[in-house]
CSV table of C-alpha atoms in Angstrom, one decimal:
chain,number,residue,atom,x,y,z
A,1,MET,CA,-14.3,-8.9,-16.5
A,2,GLU,CA,-15.9,-5.9,-18.1
A,3,GLN,CA,-14.2,-2.5,-17.9
A,4,GLU,CA,-16.1,0.6,-19.0
A,5,PRO,CA,-15.1,4.3,-19.0
A,6,MET,CA,-17.2,6.0,-16.4
A,7,GLU,CA,-19.6,8.5,-17.9
A,8,PRO,CA,-20.9,11.6,-16.0
A,9,HIS,CA,-24.5,10.4,-16.0
A,10,GLN,CA,-23.5,7.3,-14.1
A,11,GLU,CA,-22.8,9.3,-11.0
A,12,SER,CA,-25.6,10.2,-8.6
A,13,GLY,CA,-26.1,13.9,-8.3
A,14,GLY,CA,-25.1,16.2,-5.5
A,15,GLU,CA,-21.7,16.8,-4.0
A,16,GLU,CA,-20.3,13.3,-4.9
A,17,GLY,CA,-21.0,13.7,-8.6
A,18,GLY,CA,-19.6,17.2,-8.5
A,19,THR,CA,-16.3,16.0,-7.1
A,20,LEU,CA,-15.7,13.6,-9.9
A,21,GLN,CA,-16.8,15.8,-12.8
A,22,PRO,CA,-13.6,17.9,-13.2
A,23,ILE,CA,-11.6,14.7,-13.4
A,24,ILE,CA,-13.8,13.3,-16.1
A,25,ASP,CA,-13.7,16.6,-18.1
A,26,LEU,CA,-9.9,16.3,-18.4
A,27,GLY,CA,-10.5,13.5,-20.9
A,28,SER,CA,-8.4,10.6,-19.6
A,29,SER,CA,-9.8,7.2,-18.9
A,30,LEU,CA,-11.7,6.4,-15.8
A,31,LEU,CA,-12.3,2.6,-15.4
A,32,ARG,CA,-15.0,1.4,-13.1
A,33,THR,CA,-15.3,-2.4,-12.3
A,34,GLU,CA,-16.7,-4.3,-9.4
A,35,ARG,CA,-13.0,-4.5,-8.2
A,36,GLY,CA,-12.6,-0.7,-7.9
A,37,THR,CA,-12.4,2.6,-9.8
A,38,ILE,CA,-9.1,3.4,-11.5
A,39,TYR,CA,-7.9,6.7,-13.0
A,40,VAL,CA,-5.6,6.2,-16.0
A,41,LEU,CA,-3.0,8.9,-16.5
A,42,THR,CA,-1.0,8.9,-19.7
A,43,VAL,CA,2.4,10.6,-19.8
A,44,VAL,CA,3.5,11.0,-23.5
A,45,GLY,CA,5.9,13.1,-25.5
A,46,GLN,CA,8.0,15.7,-23.8
A,47,ILE,CA,7.4,16.8,-20.2
A,48,GLU,CA,6.7,20.5,-20.6
A,49,GLY,CA,8.1,22.8,-17.9
A,50,HIS,CA,8.2,26.6,-17.5
A,51,GLN,CA,8.8,27.2,-21.2
A,52,LEU,CA,6.3,26.4,-24.0
A,53,LEU,CA,7.5,23.9,-26.5
A,54,PRO,CA,6.7,24.2,-30.2
A,55,ALA,CA,3.1,23.3,-31.2
A,56,SER,CA,4.5,20.4,-33.4
A,57,VAL,CA,5.9,18.7,-30.3
A,58,LYS,CA,3.6,16.3,-28.3
A,59,THR,CA,3.8,17.3,-24.7
A,60,THR,CA,2.6,16.5,-21.2
A,61,LYS,CA,2.0,19.7,-19.3
A,62,TYR,CA,2.9,19.7,-15.6
A,63,GLU,CA,0.5,22.4,-14.7
A,64,HIS,CA,-2.3,20.1,-15.9
A,65,VAL,CA,-1.0,16.9,-14.2
A,66,LEU,CA,-0.3,18.3,-10.7
A,67,PRO,CA,-3.9,19.5,-9.9
A,68,LEU,CA,-5.2,16.3,-11.6
A,69,LEU,CA,-3.1,14.1,-9.2
A,70,ALA,CA,-4.3,16.1,-6.3
A,71,ALA,CA,-7.9,15.6,-7.3
A,72,VAL,CA,-7.4,11.8,-7.8
A,73,GLU,CA,-5.8,11.6,-4.3
A,74,GLY,CA,-8.7,13.6,-2.7
A,75,SER,CA,-11.6,11.8,-4.5
A,76,GLU,CA,-13.4,9.2,-2.5
A,77,GLN,CA,-14.7,7.7,-5.7
A,78,ILE,CA,-11.3,6.8,-7.1
A,79,ASP,CA,-9.5,3.8,-5.7
A,80,GLY,CA,-6.2,3.8,-7.5
A,81,LEU,CA,-4.0,5.3,-10.2
A,82,LEU,CA,-2.5,3.6,-13.3
A,83,VAL,CA,0.2,5.6,-15.1
A,84,LEU,CA,0.9,4.7,-18.7
A,85,LEU,CA,4.4,5.9,-19.9
A,86,ASN,CA,5.7,6.5,-23.4
A,87,ASN,CA,7.7,9.7,-23.2
A,88,ALA,CA,11.0,11.2,-24.4
A,89,GLY,CA,12.1,13.0,-21.3
A,90,GLY,CA,11.8,16.8,-20.9
A,91,ASP,CA,12.0,19.4,-18.2
A,92,VAL,CA,13.8,18.1,-15.1
A,93,GLU,CA,12.0,20.2,-12.5
A,94,ALA,CA,8.6,19.5,-14.0
A,95,GLY,CA,9.3,15.8,-14.2
A,96,LEU,CA,10.5,15.6,-10.7
A,97,ALA,CA,7.5,17.5,-9.4
A,98,ILE,CA,5.1,15.0,-11.0
A,99,SER,CA,7.2,12.1,-9.8
A,100,GLU,CA,7.3,13.4,-6.2
A,101,LEU,CA,3.5,13.9,-6.2
A,102,ILE,CA,2.9,10.3,-7.4
A,103,ALA,CA,5.3,8.9,-4.9
A,104,SER,CA,3.6,10.8,-2.0
A,105,MET,CA,0.1,9.5,-2.9
A,106,SER,CA,-1.6,7.3,-0.3
A,107,LYS,CA,-3.7,5.5,-2.8
A,108,PRO,CA,-2.5,2.4,-4.7
A,109,THR,CA,-0.4,3.4,-7.8
A,110,VAL,CA,1.1,1.4,-10.6
A,111,SER,CA,3.2,2.5,-13.6
A,112,LEU,CA,3.6,0.8,-16.9
A,113,VAL,CA,6.5,1.6,-19.3
A,114,LEU,CA,5.4,0.9,-22.9
A,115,GLY,CA,7.4,2.2,-25.8
A,116,GLY,CA,9.8,4.0,-23.6
A,117,SER,CA,10.3,6.3,-20.6
A,118,HIS,CA,13.5,8.1,-21.2
A,119,SER,CA,15.6,10.6,-19.3
A,120,ILE,CA,13.4,12.4,-16.7
A,121,GLY,CA,10.8,9.7,-17.5
A,122,VAL,CA,12.9,7.3,-15.4
A,123,PRO,CA,11.9,8.9,-12.1
A,124,LEU,CA,8.3,9.0,-13.3
A,125,ALA,CA,8.5,5.2,-14.0
A,126,VAL,CA,9.7,4.4,-10.5
A,127,SER,CA,7.4,6.9,-8.7
A,128,ALA,CA,4.5,4.4,-8.4
A,129,LYS,CA,4.3,1.9,-5.6
A,130,CYS,CA,4.7,-0.9,-8.2
A,131,SER,CA,6.3,-0.5,-11.6
A,132,PHE,CA,6.0,-2.6,-14.8
A,133,ILE,CA,7.8,-2.5,-18.1
A,134,ALA,CA,6.8,-4.2,-21.4
A,135,PRO,CA,9.5,-6.7,-22.7
A,136,SER,CA,10.3,-4.3,-25.6
A,137,GLY,CA,10.1,-1.1,-23.4
A,138,ALA,CA,13.2,1.1,-23.2
A,139,MET,CA,14.7,3.6,-20.8
A,140,THR,CA,17.5,6.0,-21.5
A,141,ILE,CA,19.7,7.0,-18.6
A,142,HIS,CA,22.1,10.0,-19.1
A,143,PRO,CA,23.5,13.0,-17.1
A,144,VAL,CA,21.5,16.2,-16.8
A,145,ARG,CA,21.8,18.4,-19.9
A,146,LEU,CA,20.9,22.1,-20.5
A,147,ASN,CA,19.9,23.8,-23.7
A,148,GLY,CA,20.7,27.4,-24.4
A,149,LEU,CA,23.2,29.8,-22.8
A,150,VAL,CA,25.5,28.2,-20.1
A,151,ILE,CA,27.7,30.4,-18.0
A,152,GLY,CA,31.1,28.7,-17.8
A,153,VAL,CA,31.8,29.1,-14.1
A,154,PRO,CA,32.3,26.5,-11.3
A,155,GLN,CA,28.9,27.3,-9.8
A,156,THR,CA,27.2,26.1,-13.0
A,157,PHE,CA,28.8,22.7,-12.8
A,158,TYR,CA,28.1,22.5,-9.1
A,159,TYR,CA,24.4,23.2,-9.8
A,160,PHE,CA,24.3,20.4,-12.4
A,161,GLU,CA,25.8,18.1,-9.8
A,162,ARG,CA,23.1,19.0,-7.3
A,163,ILE,CA,20.3,18.4,-9.8
A,164,GLN,CA,21.8,15.1,-10.8
A,165,ASP,CA,22.1,14.1,-7.1
A,166,ARG,CA,18.3,14.9,-6.7
A,167,ILE,CA,17.5,12.5,-9.5
A,168,LEU,CA,19.8,9.8,-8.1
A,169,ARG,CA,18.3,10.1,-4.7
A,170,PHE,CA,14.8,9.9,-5.9
A,171,VAL,CA,15.4,6.9,-8.2
A,172,THR,CA,17.3,4.9,-5.7
A,173,SER,CA,14.8,5.7,-2.9
A,174,ASN,CA,11.8,4.6,-5.0
A,175,SER,CA,13.3,1.5,-6.6
A,176,ASN,CA,15.8,-1.3,-5.8
A,177,VAL,CA,18.6,-0.2,-8.1
A,178,LYS,CA,21.9,0.5,-6.5
A,179,ARG,CA,23.3,4.0,-6.6
A,180,GLU,CA,26.6,2.8,-8.0
A,181,ALA,CA,24.9,0.8,-10.8
A,182,PHE,CA,22.7,3.7,-11.8
A,183,THR,CA,25.6,6.1,-11.8
A,184,LYS,CA,27.6,3.8,-14.0
A,185,LEU,CA,24.8,3.6,-16.5
A,186,MET,CA,24.4,7.4,-16.5
A,187,MET,CA,28.1,8.0,-17.2
A,188,GLN,CA,28.8,5.2,-19.6
A,189,THR,CA,30.5,6.1,-22.9
A,190,GLY,CA,30.4,4.3,-26.2
A,191,GLU,CA,26.7,3.3,-26.3
A,192,LEU,CA,24.9,6.5,-27.3
A,193,ALA,CA,26.0,8.0,-30.6
A,194,ALA,CA,26.0,11.6,-29.5
A,195,ASP,CA,25.8,11.5,-25.7
A,196,VAL,CA,27.0,9.9,-22.5
A,197,GLY,CA,24.7,7.3,-21.0
A,198,SER,CA,22.9,4.0,-21.6
A,199,VAL,CA,19.7,2.5,-23.0
A,200,ILE,CA,18.3,-0.4,-21.1
A,201,TYR,CA,15.3,-2.7,-22.0
A,202,GLY,CA,12.6,-4.6,-20.2
A,203,GLU,CA,14.3,-7.6,-18.6
A,204,GLU,CA,17.5,-5.6,-18.0
A,205,ALA,CA,15.6,-2.9,-16.1
A,206,VAL,CA,14.1,-5.6,-13.9
A,207,GLU,CA,17.4,-7.4,-13.3
A,208,LEU,CA,18.9,-4.1,-12.2
A,209,GLY,CA,16.1,-3.4,-9.7
A,210,LEU,CA,15.1,-0.2,-11.5
A,211,ILE,CA,11.6,-1.6,-12.4
A,212,ASP,CA,9.7,-4.2,-10.4
A,213,ARG,CA,8.3,-6.5,-13.0
A,214,ILE,CA,8.0,-7.4,-16.7
A,215,GLY,CA,4.4,-7.2,-17.8
A,216,GLY,CA,1.7,-5.6,-19.9
A,217,LEU,CA,-1.7,-3.9,-19.3
A,218,SER,CA,-3.5,-6.9,-17.8
A,219,ASP,CA,-0.6,-7.5,-15.4
A,220,ALA,CA,-0.6,-3.9,-14.3
A,221,LEU,CA,-4.3,-3.7,-13.8
A,222,ASP,CA,-4.4,-7.0,-11.9
A,223,CYS,CA,-1.7,-5.8,-9.6
A,224,LEU,CA,-3.5,-2.5,-9.0
A,225,TYR,CA,-6.8,-4.2,-8.2
A,226,ARG,CA,-5.0,-6.5,-5.7
A,227,MET,CA,-3.5,-3.4,-4.0
A,228,ILE,CA,-6.9,-1.8,-3.8
A,229,ALA,CA,-8.4,-4.9,-2.3
A,230,GLU,CA,-5.6,-5.1,0.3
A,231,ARG,CA,-6.1,-1.4,1.2
A,232,ASN,CA,-9.8,-1.7,1.5
A,233,GLY,CA,-9.3,-4.8,3.7
A,234,LYS,CA,-7.1,-2.8,6.0
A,235,LYS,CA,-9.6,0.0,6.1
A,236,GLY,CA,-12.3,-2.5,7.1
A,237,MET,CA,-10.2,-3.6,10.1
A,238,ASP,CA,-9.6,-0.1,11.3
A,239,PRO,CA,-11.7,0.9,14.4
A,240,ALA,CA,-14.5,3.2,13.7
């Protein structure tokens, strides 16, 4: 099965071509086959939030990703979304914002954890309707941390607890992992050299119910195409 990036000249002119052009211009892959058109979103490096990270740090900027996801959801020419993950965590608010947007999409979505999807990358990994992880893929689970000045008052620690609870609720609502099991992994001592938490790998993530399946690119694409076919079949049965 041949898969080709969609080029701008392949679209007919007029309003339809204009709708797709801004998505193409952002530079990520757009795959068109006879089974459907898929947008491929890559989430790499640190998730950058309200503060700029150093130029030497590879980042995924939430202000770029959010409107892009809205455009993918609204485009009649795109059938599904594939999210490729190899990230090192980052800003909690930004990561949750992206995760919530993916989880709320009506179109078929599939995520694939490759090298790793750590920290706030865990909610990103489970936000899709079906999630995959490579056998060697890794996920780091740990409590919320804050860099910089911390005011040592009870309200600060209560705030941390509330943020942590938001992450717990999102992860458990969008995967099959039990809250108790995820909390235990988050609070585990003796595994990370300079932190509290755990690192889990491919098969373990699936056994815990955090990720749906072990697999690679072909598995993720095949799953997404099947979801697209099922959705299109249901549309065909809807009354006009």
